[in-house]
Amino acid sequence: MEQPVMKARSPVGQMCSVVAPASAKQPSSAPSPSNTMGPKEVELILVKEHNGVQFTTSTLVSPAGHPHGLALGPSHGHTPVPGEERETWGKKIDFLLSVIGFAVDLANVWRFPYLCYKNGGGAFLVPYLFFMVIAGMPLFYMELALGQYNREGAAGVWKICPIFKGVGFTVILISLYVGFYYNVIIAWALFYLFSSFTGELPWVHCNNTWNSPNCSDLWAFNNSLNDTHKSTPAAEYFERGVLHLQDSEGIADLGLPRWQLTSCLAVVIVVLYFSLWKGVKTSGKVVWITATMPYVVLTVLLLRGVTLPGAMDGIKAYLSVDFLRLCEPQVWIDAATQICFSLGVGFGVLIAFSSYNKFSNNCYRDAIITSSINSLTSFFSGFVIFSFLGYMSHKHSVPLDKVATDGPGLVFIIYPEAIATLPGSSVWAVIFFIMLLTLGIDSAMGGMESVITGLMDEFKFLHKHRELFTLFIVVSTFLISLFCVTNGGIYVFTLLDHFAAGTSILFGVLIEAIGIAWFYGVDRFSDDIEEMIGQRPGLYWRLCWKFVSPCFLLFMVVVSFATFNPPNYGTYTFPIWANMIGWCLAISSMTMVPLYAMYKMCTLPGKFCDRLAYAITPEHEHHLVDNGEVRRFTLQHWMVI
């Protein structure tokens, strides 16, 4: 079904079936040539639908001899290529589920509940919600609006300020680096899932070939959890049965990839490929399962968990309020860090997903809904986790802090150990690891889509080869991930986890916020949003974008450097050369910002001031620079909110 529409940009960006002048926004001090009497440009929008997926084609039509072909579509953002098609989400719910599925990941289960327990229980919600309101939601909203308005990936959106395009490549690289090890977590979950289809779970006893003499049988020991020389069957299954850590002496002794984990990793890669190869018309359907299944499983596990002895003690410890902990700086730092990483800003995923939205989609409402659901999921998962941790504490007669932990150890050691004590343990194990798989898959899909969309929008010829390019990305990721499934793969995993998306992603979001709020202009950005949804962001959002969020991010970058600790795994300390590789990995993404800025300044024509003017002015306004009108060289641009 095809429907041609002649369209001009009205102030609220709604589609209409009339021919009207196309306009671009100009500084108030300099009337635009397009505002004078004479021939006007119009944009021809072709909307067609195929298999429930809408595509839009934008073609700029201008009378012969018009001096300036203003870049429209939207009115001053993306310059469409004649005949270019960009698919949109088949249904609004596809987009919402994709964003929720990406933002709600394994960290919501293994990170937030532990931080809440460690930092004063319910009192931790005070700094968490505070940072959510002043930084988390504004940045989330900013990325959704940026991608939707410009209809480009993480690099392409920087037509609004070309000198900052390097930050687009920064976030694309970070997403790629995270994919190198994040897919391995999903492979572990898949391995556990296959291992759960047995009458007796393999992490129940110490009579397996991989067990060491230090293994204490789950059913026999009582207080030995506090004994550093003892280990549980679940811990040994993870480290010796799955990872085969005993066959490696460190990161310098990796060995060959384990075929079992390699096979699981290959299955994960195949699933990712066929979820992404056709774009949002395939990924938008996959998330109906991967984004909703975790909520079903969490609810089922909670109903089972609260019936266990000791469960209420665990939940009380999770919610116990200790407001005195709010006087400790580390509590606030933990809350700020959790906000930064839990919402998924800075990976380019939100920009990529929203770029497939319809232009008039209400991204403000989407930002509020999805960020709120993410935080509520983190809070809800705490009840599930601590009901089982309370049960473990009761069963082994040890304090709760002896079993409470975070990270992979929680979901691959402590929780499987608790499940193993239940009647019908194999069924509960299958249910739990299906939840981990679905939590991980859609987050991995988001990271991959960020890379694919970002590079395809930057290198237009790739649009015709989406399937092949997607195959290239996922296969490349698979080959690098093989280092993480060797005998010493956990050391590579730890190194990547520590350096790939730590300080670098905070730096990337900081530069992104400065580029949008200061160089592009928070007033111009607000105009863009008003054009899309018909409602201008309030003063609160504009103040957050221009002052509060950049200051918050700058603080976080400084704190991340000041509190840096070298990575370690248990008692293993990484050698200096490994830390150097880690820092090179982190710096490689951050250096994209200055390197691209220098490249841009060197390739633009004219004197230094002319080059700078072109570099910090949106591409659609370069004709104004030709006339000597550089808005960013005026004080008004920097002072307006």
XYZ file of C-alpha atoms in Angstrom:
641
model
C 0.000 0.000 0.000
C 1.505 3.327 -1.092
C 0.296 6.791 -0.312
C 2.147 9.873 -1.629
C 1.884 12.916 0.589
C 3.059 16.438 -0.219
C 4.321 17.794 3.046
C 5.925 20.819 4.634
C 7.187 21.084 8.179
C 4.608 22.691 10.367
C 5.625 23.877 13.827
C 4.432 20.656 15.386
C 5.819 18.341 12.749
C 2.549 16.641 11.912
C 1.934 15.050 8.502
C -0.501 16.948 6.331
C -1.699 16.629 2.777
C -1.094 20.179 1.618
C 1.706 21.988 -0.164
C 3.259 24.693 1.965
C 6.600 26.479 2.213
C 9.402 24.468 3.758
C 11.299 26.417 6.318
C 14.457 26.083 8.319
C 15.087 27.680 11.658
C 17.216 30.780 11.615
C 18.734 33.005 14.252
C 16.368 35.755 15.260
C 18.987 38.337 14.378
C 19.392 37.132 10.795
C 16.338 36.611 8.615
C 16.693 33.640 6.320
C 16.578 33.990 2.556
C 13.865 31.346 2.654
C 11.652 33.712 4.565
C 11.539 36.218 1.709
C 9.025 36.150 -1.073
C 9.827 33.783 -3.911
C 9.865 30.125 -4.848
C 9.630 27.763 -1.895
C 10.832 24.223 -1.365
C 8.588 21.343 -0.535
C 9.335 17.803 0.604
C 7.680 14.802 -1.006
C 7.076 12.071 1.540
C 6.200 8.622 0.208
C 4.768 6.340 2.854
C 4.383 2.681 2.027
C 3.640 -0.378 4.090
C 5.020 -3.865 3.588
C 4.324 -6.812 5.868
C 3.138 -4.503 8.615
C 6.305 -2.370 8.469
C 6.055 1.241 7.344
C 8.777 2.793 5.184
C 9.200 6.471 4.451
C 10.935 7.955 1.429
C 11.904 11.632 1.497
C 12.648 13.648 -1.636
C 13.360 17.370 -1.602
C 11.663 19.273 -4.421
C 12.857 22.804 -5.158
C 12.231 25.143 -8.089
C 15.053 25.573 -10.563
C 17.512 28.249 -9.693
C 16.792 28.312 -5.982
C 20.052 29.435 -4.386
C 20.063 27.187 -1.373
C 18.888 23.616 -1.123
C 18.015 23.687 2.527
C 18.377 20.337 4.241
C 14.969 19.184 5.288
C 13.489 16.112 6.860
C 13.078 17.031 9.612
C 13.223 20.711 8.894
C 16.869 21.143 9.765
C 18.232 17.780 10.779
C 18.571 14.871 8.376
C 19.208 15.407 4.676
C 17.395 12.609 2.915
C 18.841 10.933 -0.104
C 16.332 10.709 -2.946
C 14.915 7.206 -3.029
C 16.271 6.403 0.458
C 13.955 4.285 2.564
C 14.019 4.045 6.328
C 11.805 1.503 7.938
C 9.802 2.318 11.026
C 8.548 0.097 13.814
C 5.499 -1.872 12.742
C 3.802 -1.096 16.063
C 4.524 1.348 18.845
C 4.727 -1.524 21.330
C 7.631 -3.039 19.328
C 9.707 0.054 20.074
C 8.739 0.219 23.740
C 9.497 -3.470 24.298
C 12.834 -3.115 22.501
C 13.889 -0.193 24.702
C 12.666 -1.907 27.872
C 14.321 -5.181 26.842
C 17.633 -3.421 26.282
C 17.582 -1.332 29.456
C 16.361 -4.179 31.690
C 19.271 -6.601 31.664
C 21.202 -8.919 33.954
C 22.501 -6.016 36.050
C 18.939 -5.302 37.207
C 18.955 -8.746 38.801
C 22.493 -9.074 40.072
C 23.562 -5.480 40.772
C 20.786 -3.209 42.080
C 19.393 -5.497 44.847
C 22.858 -6.005 46.310
C 23.642 -2.265 46.224
C 20.340 -1.539 47.928
C 21.080 -4.067 50.689
C 24.684 -2.896 51.110
C 23.903 0.826 51.223
C 21.179 1.198 53.806
C 18.291 -0.780 52.319
C 15.330 1.444 51.583
C 17.432 4.529 52.338
C 19.423 3.805 49.167
C 16.326 4.693 47.165
C 16.768 8.353 48.187
C 20.026 8.985 46.274
C 18.963 6.545 43.550
C 15.712 8.385 42.800
C 17.433 11.757 43.164
C 19.996 10.945 40.480
C 17.313 9.313 38.359
C 15.321 12.563 38.270
C 18.195 15.020 37.732
C 20.304 12.949 35.333
C 18.917 9.548 34.370
C 15.584 10.586 32.882
C 16.866 13.798 31.215
C 19.673 11.922 29.456
C 17.324 9.097 28.480
C 14.855 11.621 27.050
C 17.670 13.456 25.263
C 18.889 10.372 23.411
C 15.413 9.263 22.363
C 14.612 12.728 21.002
C 17.987 13.050 19.269
C 17.605 9.791 17.359
C 13.935 10.277 16.495
C 14.372 13.801 15.128
C 17.457 13.166 13.013
C 16.514 9.598 11.990
C 20.150 8.495 12.033
C 22.388 6.266 14.122
C 24.830 7.381 16.810
C 27.333 8.935 14.377
C 24.958 10.319 11.742
C 22.976 12.441 14.215
C 25.988 14.712 14.626
C 25.155 16.597 11.469
C 23.824 19.005 14.085
C 27.414 19.722 15.194
C 29.948 17.995 12.900
C 32.975 18.429 15.142
C 31.338 16.122 17.719
C 30.776 13.205 15.360
C 33.677 11.429 17.041
C 31.496 10.790 20.090
C 29.190 8.807 17.807
C 32.073 6.513 16.915
C 32.983 6.375 20.614
C 29.628 4.901 21.618
C 29.614 2.550 18.611
C 33.027 1.206 19.651
C 31.887 0.814 23.262
C 28.842 -1.194 22.160
C 31.102 -3.375 20.035
C 33.530 -3.960 22.907
C 30.703 -4.861 25.291
C 29.421 -7.400 22.763
C 32.773 -9.193 22.954
C 32.064 -10.349 26.514
C 28.331 -9.812 27.116
C 27.438 -12.618 24.708
C 29.607 -14.927 26.807
C 27.310 -14.417 29.821
C 24.381 -15.548 27.671
C 26.443 -18.568 26.575
C 27.027 -19.473 30.236
C 23.295 -19.245 30.895
C 22.625 -21.477 27.887
C 25.173 -24.023 29.157
C 23.450 -24.045 32.553
C 20.069 -24.420 30.851
C 21.217 -27.524 28.967
C 22.751 -28.894 32.172
C 19.440 -28.459 33.995
C 17.645 -31.080 31.894
C 18.676 -33.861 34.265
C 17.117 -35.733 37.144
C 19.755 -34.371 39.514
C 21.426 -31.014 38.962
C 25.209 -31.299 38.453
C 26.032 -28.701 41.125
C 24.433 -30.616 43.997
C 27.236 -32.977 45.111
C 31.022 -33.083 45.280
C 31.430 -36.480 43.570
C 31.975 -35.097 40.063
C 35.167 -35.308 38.026
C 35.791 -31.563 38.261
C 35.491 -31.316 42.066
C 38.526 -30.620 44.246
C 39.307 -31.986 47.730
C 38.179 -28.611 49.146
C 34.601 -29.145 47.980
C 32.100 -29.342 50.841
C 28.917 -31.198 49.975
C 25.855 -28.936 49.874
C 23.859 -31.211 52.117
C 26.636 -31.998 54.598
C 28.273 -28.743 55.574
C 26.763 -26.114 57.799
C 28.951 -23.208 58.754
C 31.723 -23.830 56.252
C 30.479 -21.022 54.003
C 32.602 -18.851 56.255
C 35.630 -21.082 55.688
C 37.829 -19.639 52.956
C 39.417 -23.053 52.403
C 36.095 -24.650 51.522
C 33.959 -24.243 48.437
C 30.444 -25.298 47.586
C 29.516 -27.690 44.772
C 27.807 -24.786 42.966
C 30.955 -22.643 43.120
C 33.131 -25.477 41.872
C 30.688 -26.324 39.101
C 30.879 -22.760 37.793
C 34.630 -22.294 38.089
C 35.856 -25.833 37.468
C 33.019 -27.590 35.627
C 31.992 -24.757 33.305
C 34.965 -22.401 33.078
C 37.721 -24.998 33.751
C 39.631 -22.354 35.620
C 41.827 -25.016 37.225
C 43.493 -25.606 33.844
C 44.773 -22.032 33.607
C 47.377 -20.217 35.652
C 46.308 -16.735 34.599
C 45.627 -14.481 31.658
C 48.955 -15.463 30.107
C 47.813 -19.104 30.028
C 44.465 -19.094 28.228
C 44.531 -22.403 26.385
C 42.150 -23.322 23.572
C 38.414 -22.521 23.512
C 36.262 -25.102 25.302
C 34.077 -26.774 22.712
C 31.017 -26.891 24.986
C 31.031 -23.144 25.663
C 32.022 -22.422 22.067
C 28.953 -24.330 20.883
C 26.712 -22.367 23.256
C 28.294 -19.115 22.097
C 27.679 -20.099 18.475
C 24.000 -20.721 19.241
C 23.764 -17.263 20.825
C 25.373 -15.658 17.765
C 22.996 -17.462 15.395
C 19.988 -16.292 17.433
C 21.310 -12.727 17.401
C 21.893 -12.804 13.656
C 18.422 -13.993 12.737
C 16.926 -11.494 15.196
C 18.751 -8.590 13.553
C 19.349 -9.429 9.903
C 16.134 -7.830 8.596
C 16.209 -4.831 10.924
C 13.378 -3.790 13.198
C 10.827 -5.917 11.406
C 12.498 -9.008 12.913
C 13.932 -7.635 16.169
C 10.632 -5.896 16.906
C 8.913 -9.286 16.989
C 11.601 -11.132 18.956
C 11.299 -8.715 21.884
C 7.671 -9.719 22.391
C 9.158 -12.847 23.971
C 12.533 -11.692 25.300
C 11.243 -8.507 26.957
C 8.126 -9.999 28.568
C 9.373 -13.430 29.634
C 11.590 -12.106 32.480
C 8.575 -10.520 34.185
C 6.623 -13.765 34.043
C 9.547 -15.738 35.458
C 10.370 -13.158 38.136
C 6.763 -13.277 39.313
C 6.759 -17.080 39.408
C 10.069 -17.145 41.308
C 8.800 -14.549 43.784
C 5.662 -16.567 44.495
C 7.863 -19.587 45.164
C 10.494 -17.650 47.069
C 8.200 -16.061 49.643
C 6.981 -19.502 50.699
C 10.488 -20.602 51.708
C 11.661 -20.517 55.353
C 13.772 -17.429 56.039
C 12.484 -15.593 52.963
C 10.855 -12.820 54.997
C 14.116 -12.222 56.872
C 15.876 -11.707 53.570
C 13.228 -9.295 52.295
C 13.293 -7.349 55.587
C 17.080 -7.010 55.272
C 16.632 -5.803 51.686
C 14.156 -3.107 52.734
C 15.574 -2.189 56.150
C 16.084 1.562 56.313
C 19.318 3.014 57.681
C 19.286 6.730 56.915
C 22.647 7.207 58.640
C 24.255 5.505 55.634
C 23.263 8.523 53.552
C 26.053 10.441 55.270
C 28.602 8.210 53.555
C 29.852 9.478 50.168
C 30.205 5.941 48.796
C 26.447 5.398 49.020
C 25.826 8.385 46.734
C 28.595 7.321 44.378
C 27.090 3.822 44.125
C 23.653 5.311 43.385
C 25.042 7.625 40.704
C 27.019 4.819 39.101
C 23.993 2.530 39.043
C 21.896 5.225 37.337
C 24.575 5.812 34.714
C 24.805 2.194 33.692
C 21.329 0.798 34.359
C 19.400 2.991 31.899
C 21.692 2.211 28.979
C 22.462 5.780 27.908
C 25.736 6.229 26.050
C 25.665 2.980 24.087
C 23.983 4.517 21.039
C 21.156 1.998 21.390
C 18.454 4.486 22.368
C 19.469 6.713 19.456
C 19.373 3.780 17.028
C 16.015 2.461 18.255
C 14.316 5.857 18.267
C 15.625 6.641 14.773
C 13.100 4.091 13.468
C 10.178 5.882 15.135
C 7.611 7.924 13.282
C 8.569 11.587 13.336
C 5.561 12.631 15.436
C 5.971 9.874 18.038
C 5.718 11.144 21.629
C 9.276 10.434 22.745
C 8.730 12.358 25.999
C 6.084 9.899 27.149
C 8.259 6.983 26.000
C 11.206 8.247 28.035
C 9.143 8.528 31.224
C 7.502 5.123 30.762
C 10.573 3.088 29.858
C 12.972 4.637 32.391
C 10.377 4.180 35.150
C 9.787 0.539 34.201
C 13.535 -0.071 34.288
C 13.857 1.245 37.844
C 10.742 -0.561 39.050
C 12.075 -3.818 37.587
C 15.323 -3.392 39.518
C 13.387 -2.824 42.735
C 11.017 -5.739 42.076
C 13.858 -8.148 41.314
C 15.293 -7.414 44.752
C 12.316 -9.138 46.375
C 12.948 -12.223 44.249
C 16.685 -12.327 44.947
C 16.506 -11.657 48.683
C 13.684 -14.101 49.319
C 16.059 -16.835 48.126
C 19.103 -15.318 49.869
C 17.124 -15.245 53.114
C 16.277 -18.889 52.545
C 19.974 -19.734 52.005
C 20.936 -17.847 55.158
C 18.295 -19.718 57.143
C 19.169 -23.122 55.702
C 22.895 -22.874 56.436
C 22.535 -20.860 59.661
C 24.886 -18.128 58.517
C 24.451 -14.336 58.456
C 22.833 -12.938 55.322
C 25.942 -10.974 54.372
C 27.802 -14.296 53.944
C 25.538 -15.322 51.079
C 24.634 -11.876 49.668
C 26.776 -10.971 46.678
C 26.492 -9.352 43.284
C 27.729 -9.996 39.774
C 27.928 -13.366 37.994
C 28.521 -15.115 41.309
C 24.953 -14.366 42.350
C 23.191 -15.839 39.310
C 25.637 -18.651 38.534
C 26.569 -19.801 42.057
C 24.313 -18.598 44.879
C 20.959 -18.734 43.095
C 21.542 -22.152 41.438
C 22.626 -23.455 44.827
C 19.371 -22.252 46.380
C 17.302 -23.709 43.523
C 19.044 -27.064 43.942
C 17.515 -27.469 47.416
C 13.911 -27.128 46.197
C 11.599 -29.990 45.260
C 11.507 -30.221 41.473
C 14.813 -28.338 41.347
C 15.446 -29.132 37.673
C 12.206 -27.426 36.642
C 13.017 -24.323 38.680
C 16.524 -24.261 37.233
C 15.176 -24.401 33.674
C 12.768 -21.556 34.430
C 15.502 -19.428 36.027
C 18.024 -19.818 33.218
C 15.386 -19.160 30.574
C 14.881 -15.844 32.353
C 18.625 -15.119 32.229
C 18.683 -15.952 28.518
C 15.832 -13.605 27.705
C 17.288 -10.856 29.898
C 20.568 -11.116 28.048
C 19.427 -11.651 24.456
C 17.469 -8.435 23.982
C 20.216 -6.376 25.640
C 22.759 -7.973 23.306
C 20.429 -7.258 20.366
C 20.345 -3.590 21.369
C 24.125 -3.324 21.472
C 24.485 -4.999 18.083
C 21.782 -2.775 16.571
C 23.647 0.290 17.792
C 26.758 -0.807 15.900
C 24.883 -1.890 12.759
C 22.605 1.153 12.516
C 25.371 3.589 13.418
C 27.741 2.329 10.723
C 25.074 1.753 8.072
C 23.776 5.309 8.430
C 27.302 6.652 8.188
C 28.267 4.519 5.183
C 25.124 4.563 3.053
C 26.213 1.821 0.636
C 25.793 -0.687 3.491
C 22.015 -0.181 3.424
C 21.809 -2.430 0.378
C 23.776 -5.163 2.152
C 22.161 -5.229 5.601
C 22.170 -9.045 5.836
C 25.845 -9.397 4.890
C 26.972 -6.526 7.108
C 25.044 -7.933 10.062
C 26.688 -11.304 9.443
C 30.105 -9.644 9.373
C 29.496 -7.885 12.713
C 28.159 -10.934 14.567
C 30.863 -13.261 13.217
C 33.592 -10.754 14.165
C 32.101 -10.541 17.645
C 32.028 -14.336 17.872
C 35.700 -14.669 16.925
C 36.830 -12.153 19.558
C 34.543 -13.740 22.153
C 36.360 -17.049 21.728
C 39.084 -15.665 24.003
C 36.478 -15.586 26.788
C 35.556 -19.286 26.491
C 39.077 -20.645 26.906
C 40.337 -22.184 30.151
C 41.497 -18.749 31.294
C 38.650 -16.965 29.549
C 37.232 -15.583 32.799
C 40.348 -13.404 33.081
C 39.768 -11.924 29.615
C 36.101 -11.500 30.511
C 36.986 -9.651 33.726
C 39.459 -7.392 31.916
C 36.923 -6.461 29.241
C 34.177 -5.944 31.810
C 36.405 -3.639 33.832
C 37.668 -1.418 31.013
C 35.326 -1.614 27.996
C 32.417 0.454 29.314
C 33.519 2.126 32.528
C 35.040 5.592 32.430
C 34.799 5.659 28.637
C 31.006 5.550 28.550
C 30.714 8.294 31.168
C 33.087 10.383 29.075
C 31.058 9.680 25.934
C 27.748 10.746 27.501
C 29.418 13.880 28.939
C 30.638 14.962 25.497
C 27.244 14.093 24.026
C 25.445 16.265 26.595
C 27.832 19.194 26.038
C 27.537 18.916 22.266
C 23.733 18.983 22.318
C 23.011 21.429 25.134
C 25.814 23.928 24.531
C 27.062 23.743 20.965
C 23.866 22.772 19.157
C 21.871 24.724 21.718
C 19.300 23.586 24.237
C 16.820 26.051 22.724
C 17.260 24.581 19.255
C 16.983 21.070 20.654
C 13.773 22.082 22.428
C 12.459 23.496 19.136
C 13.135 20.122 17.521
C 11.146 18.319 20.202
C 8.285 20.792 19.905
C 8.260 20.192 16.160
C 7.896 16.467 16.750
C 5.420 16.223 19.601
C 3.814 19.679 19.635
C 5.005 20.399 23.155
C 8.140 22.260 24.135
C 10.180 20.744 26.994
C 9.669 22.606 30.244
C 12.269 24.719 32.009
C 13.181 21.806 34.271
C 14.320 19.613 31.371
C 16.236 22.455 29.720
C 18.071 23.280 32.948
C 18.952 19.614 33.453
C 20.278 19.284 29.896
C 22.340 22.468 30.040
C 23.670 22.510 33.589
C 22.700 19.671 35.928
C 23.363 16.613 33.755
C 26.752 17.811 32.386
C 27.904 18.670 35.919
C 26.703 15.299 37.160
C 28.546 13.481 34.363
C 31.718 15.512 34.895
C 31.576 14.580 38.576
C 31.165 10.913 37.657
C 34.125 10.987 35.255
C 36.342 12.518 37.964
C 35.114 10.004 40.555
C 35.711 7.068 38.208
C 39.328 8.139 37.748
C 39.841 8.946 41.433
C 38.377 5.663 42.692
C 39.893 3.426 40.021
C 41.093 0.045 41.243
C 42.898 -2.475 39.040
C 40.770 -5.500 38.125
C 41.072 -8.783 39.955
C 39.319 -12.132 39.952
C 39.172 -13.586 43.450
C 42.740 -13.642 44.685
C 44.196 -13.344 41.185
C 45.828 -9.999 40.400
C 46.305 -9.014 36.777
C 49.847 -8.284 35.564
C 50.813 -4.749 34.558
C 50.762 -5.549 30.827
C 47.168 -6.759 31.086
C 46.141 -3.516 32.780
C 47.923 -1.597 30.029
C 45.901 -3.481 27.405
C 42.743 -2.649 29.340
C 43.562 1.059 29.413
C 44.390 1.001 25.702
C 40.946 -0.495 25.097
C 39.241 2.235 27.148
C 41.286 5.040 25.606
C 40.771 3.741 22.052
C 37.079 4.613 22.222
C 37.566 7.934 24.003
C 40.197 9.127 21.518
C 37.617 9.035 18.737
C 36.379 12.426 19.994
C 39.629 14.427 19.613
C 40.821 12.446 16.586
C 37.669 13.137 14.586
C 37.637 16.775 15.712
C 41.204 17.208 14.409
C 40.315 15.405 11.187
C 37.309 17.672 10.675
C 39.303 20.825 11.302
C 42.027 19.719 8.892
C 39.666 18.820 6.039
C 37.453 21.914 6.095
C 38.381 24.848 3.815
C 39.391 28.356 4.805
C 41.137 29.955 7.759
C 40.994 28.563 11.276
C 37.980 30.665 12.281
C 36.126 29.615 9.139
C 36.899 25.961 9.785
C 35.760 26.260 13.391
C 32.552 27.979 12.301
C 31.733 25.184 9.852
C 32.702 22.495 12.397
C 30.379 23.704 15.161
C 27.486 24.795 12.939
C 24.797 22.316 11.844
C 25.334 21.229 8.259
C 21.996 22.663 7.160
C 23.202 26.127 8.268
C 26.506 26.144 6.396
C 25.049 28.560 3.858
C 24.716 31.042 6.735
C 28.398 30.641 7.532
C 29.094 31.462 3.887
C 27.294 34.772 4.520
C 29.247 35.433 7.710
C 26.358 34.594 10.040
C 27.723 32.279 12.743
C 25.252 31.989 15.585
C 27.706 30.160 17.811
C 30.065 33.130 17.722
C 27.465 35.231 19.540
C 26.974 35.492 23.302
C 23.229 35.009 22.937
C 23.691 31.427 21.744
C 25.582 30.419 24.883
C 23.295 32.242 27.319
C 19.885 31.140 26.063
C 18.034 28.281 27.781
